[in-house]
């Protein structure tokens, strides 16, 4: 048991949950609150619940991406067996949020994921294979290193506007 | 977990209101309801998403399934009221045009 | 980096946050969601935000107690300097919630805390010294071992009623 | 953080509505407002807690300070609308009787 943060300048929030969908809500709450620490510039209603925080574009992007990554780990890496944990290291700064997600499930090759078709019409509407696309598009940076542990690194920056707002407040 | 949706069947149209979070934990029960809706071959389905706060790709998949199933039986689907994060997701997936959002 | 839960029967949720009040909301969210895992018997509105969960008596008790313990660590143990972290180990079962809270701040003697007067009238209304009393009264068990690390152990059982509801659902 | 309270001053009474969470992070700004209210020596203060979801001992301390300050200047304080977790806390502290809840 040792202080993890100590005197580093940027404190990191760590969360470990079982790698099943049952614990997803907890992880999403923590990520949502961490978003709030970054984007708290925005005027918020004090009794605005986390689920409504996704009115903020920054929070929308981070939560949308994170939900997909978490789902995929529970479903694909751990194959819905709940046989391991998901470790989060969340670092909120004034300008961005970095989330590292670690699991000990089956690794895969991110480059093998087929991209969504460029043009969508009624017939080509996808019924799956959207998660990685959503996560990647919502974030500024998304990397994956197969493990163990498998490591996702998700980064989202405040837009120039929002950052200016944050500094003013 | 209580189901985050409500269905009203009228002779001329079926209304489906989804609220809260439509995600991998809640979509399976909606998918069952969607199968039931499609089986009735409804002429018109109106999906009201004004109460929907959060959606993930499993939720989108459920709605796509509804859309395809109803259209496949010559019905029409109107998706209304999408806002905030769900609207952002539909736009990102370029489904906003197909869905007429 | 090792799976903490592995094949133990009762998974534990772990959260590490800087020991300042700024991170309290995150910790309270996690505790609130963990309460939900225990007391999820109760019919809940799916878009009911965490802050409203405190309509449930189990959640009310746990969150009320936990807020006081967190405040005290940030204020008294870390003396508002933010010089360390707070580690939570939260174990929700079907019947109870156990929360271990660890800090590396200044230890104290819990037995030295003066209890609230038994009878309250207008003149004796307290303006402080209520936190420990609230936490102790709200919980079924509350122990403190001075450290390092200092360790709080908080336990709350579902009432017989609630537990029956949980098993039915 | 937006302040979770609102004050209305009328000649005969002052109304203070507190909502959301009154805790160690929000109580300090309320405490300033409370000092300002006490300084006006109001004959009657009505505290509306119907919008209050969560309170901790710091929040209770702020309300006790208001209560004592107004009573000390011969005013009256009526606390109304407490529910759920805040009501449970006032009962636990046996303040519900003093506050007439
Ligand atoms: N964390 C993961 N571990 C293992 N495989 C994964 C992981 N994430 C994604 N995949 C693989 O990538 C594919 C595409 O993922 P995604 O775009 O989220 O769509 P879907 O999950 O609907 O298939 C998955 O079907 C799976 O094979
Ligand atoms: N985690 C802690 N570390 C060190 N001292 C503590 C801690 N918690 C409580 N104390 C001591 O116990 C006293 C009583 O705490 P409490 O009942 O919460 O009231 P208050 O914080 O308003 O003084 C505090 O004033 C402090 O001296």
mmCIF file of N, CA and C in Angstrom, chain C residues 4 6 11-12 15 27 34 46 50 57 62 99 106 113 117 127 131 140-141 145 153 155 158 169:
data_model
loop_
_atom_site.group_PDB
_atom_site.id
_atom_site.type_symbol
_atom_site.label_atom_id
_atom_site.label_comp_id
_atom_site.label_asym_id
_atom_site.label_seq_id
_atom_site.Cartn_x
_atom_site.Cartn_y
_atom_site.Cartn_z
ATOM 1 N N UNK C 4 -6.614 -8.649 -9.585
ATOM 2 C CA UNK C 4 -6.801 -8.635 -8.148
ATOM 3 C C UNK C 4 -7.931 -9.560 -7.756
ATOM 4 N N UNK C 6 -9.440 -12.126 -9.780
ATOM 5 C CA UNK C 6 -9.182 -13.514 -10.140
ATOM 6 C C UNK C 6 -10.399 -14.367 -9.912
ATOM 7 N N UNK C 11 -16.118 -10.138 -5.932
ATOM 8 C CA UNK C 11 -15.237 -9.155 -6.537
ATOM 9 C C UNK C 11 -15.214 -7.853 -5.742
ATOM 10 N N UNK C 12 -14.054 -7.272 -5.711
ATOM 11 C CA UNK C 12 -13.858 -6.013 -5.010
ATOM 12 C C UNK C 12 -13.567 -4.915 -6.024
ATOM 13 N N UNK C 15 -10.671 1.855 -5.866
ATOM 14 C CA UNK C 15 -10.565 3.217 -6.385
ATOM 15 C C UNK C 15 -9.489 3.946 -5.617
ATOM 16 N N UNK C 27 -15.512 9.644 -5.715
ATOM 17 C CA UNK C 27 -15.605 8.552 -4.743
ATOM 18 C C UNK C 27 -17.064 8.304 -4.361
ATOM 19 N N UNK C 34 -21.996 1.231 -6.176
ATOM 20 C CA UNK C 34 -21.803 -0.027 -5.447
ATOM 21 C C UNK C 34 -23.027 -0.319 -4.582
ATOM 22 N N UNK C 46 -34.822 3.986 -14.485
ATOM 23 C CA UNK C 46 -33.519 3.861 -15.148
ATOM 24 C C UNK C 46 -32.779 5.186 -15.316
ATOM 25 N N UNK C 50 -27.679 9.336 -9.646
ATOM 26 C CA UNK C 50 -27.112 8.825 -8.398
ATOM 27 C C UNK C 50 -27.539 9.680 -7.216
ATOM 28 N N UNK C 57 -33.129 3.768 1.599
ATOM 29 C CA UNK C 57 -32.538 3.899 2.947
ATOM 30 C C UNK C 57 -31.139 3.289 3.047
ATOM 31 N N UNK C 62 -25.264 4.515 3.619
ATOM 32 C CA UNK C 62 -23.878 4.310 3.194
ATOM 33 C C UNK C 62 -23.263 5.619 2.690
ATOM 34 N N UNK C 99 -16.805 -1.367 2.911
ATOM 35 C CA UNK C 99 -15.893 -0.386 2.314
ATOM 36 C C UNK C 99 -14.676 -0.237 3.221
ATOM 37 N N UNK C 106 -2.280 11.864 8.912
ATOM 38 C CA UNK C 106 -2.060 11.800 10.353
ATOM 39 C C UNK C 106 -3.088 10.890 10.999
ATOM 40 N N UNK C 113 -12.868 11.063 20.401
ATOM 41 C CA UNK C 113 -13.893 11.966 19.860
ATOM 42 C C UNK C 113 -15.054 12.080 20.845
ATOM 43 N N UNK C 117 -24.107 15.561 22.590
ATOM 44 C CA UNK C 117 -24.980 15.490 23.770
ATOM 45 C C UNK C 117 -26.254 14.725 23.433
ATOM 46 N N UNK C 127 -22.454 22.952 15.897
ATOM 47 C CA UNK C 127 -22.005 23.485 14.600
ATOM 48 C C UNK C 127 -20.792 22.719 14.077
ATOM 49 N N UNK C 131 -19.694 14.594 12.319
ATOM 50 C CA UNK C 131 -19.376 13.651 11.246
ATOM 51 C C UNK C 131 -19.235 12.215 11.717
ATOM 52 N N UNK C 140 -23.670 -0.349 10.228
ATOM 53 C CA UNK C 140 -23.760 -1.460 11.166
ATOM 54 C C UNK C 140 -22.429 -1.668 11.878
ATOM 55 N N UNK C 141 -21.354 -1.293 11.227
ATOM 56 C CA UNK C 141 -20.029 -1.481 11.832
ATOM 57 C C UNK C 141 -19.111 -0.395 11.307
ATOM 58 N N UNK C 145 -8.369 1.745 12.353
ATOM 59 C CA UNK C 145 -7.051 1.359 12.861
ATOM 60 C C UNK C 145 -6.048 2.380 12.385
ATOM 61 N N UNK C 153 -12.954 0.720 8.283
ATOM 62 C CA UNK C 153 -13.724 -0.384 7.752
ATOM 63 C C UNK C 153 -15.198 -0.090 8.016
ATOM 64 N N UNK C 155 -19.220 -1.071 7.313
ATOM 65 C CA UNK C 155 -20.066 -2.185 6.879
ATOM 66 C C UNK C 155 -21.536 -1.825 7.034
ATOM 67 N N UNK C 158 -27.996 -5.034 4.288
ATOM 68 C CA UNK C 158 -29.372 -4.800 3.855
ATOM 69 C C UNK C 158 -30.286 -5.207 4.996
ATOM 70 N N UNK C 169 -36.020 -10.679 -6.799
ATOM 71 C CA UNK C 169 -35.911 -10.027 -8.120
ATOM 72 C C UNK C 169 -34.959 -10.769 -9.043
#
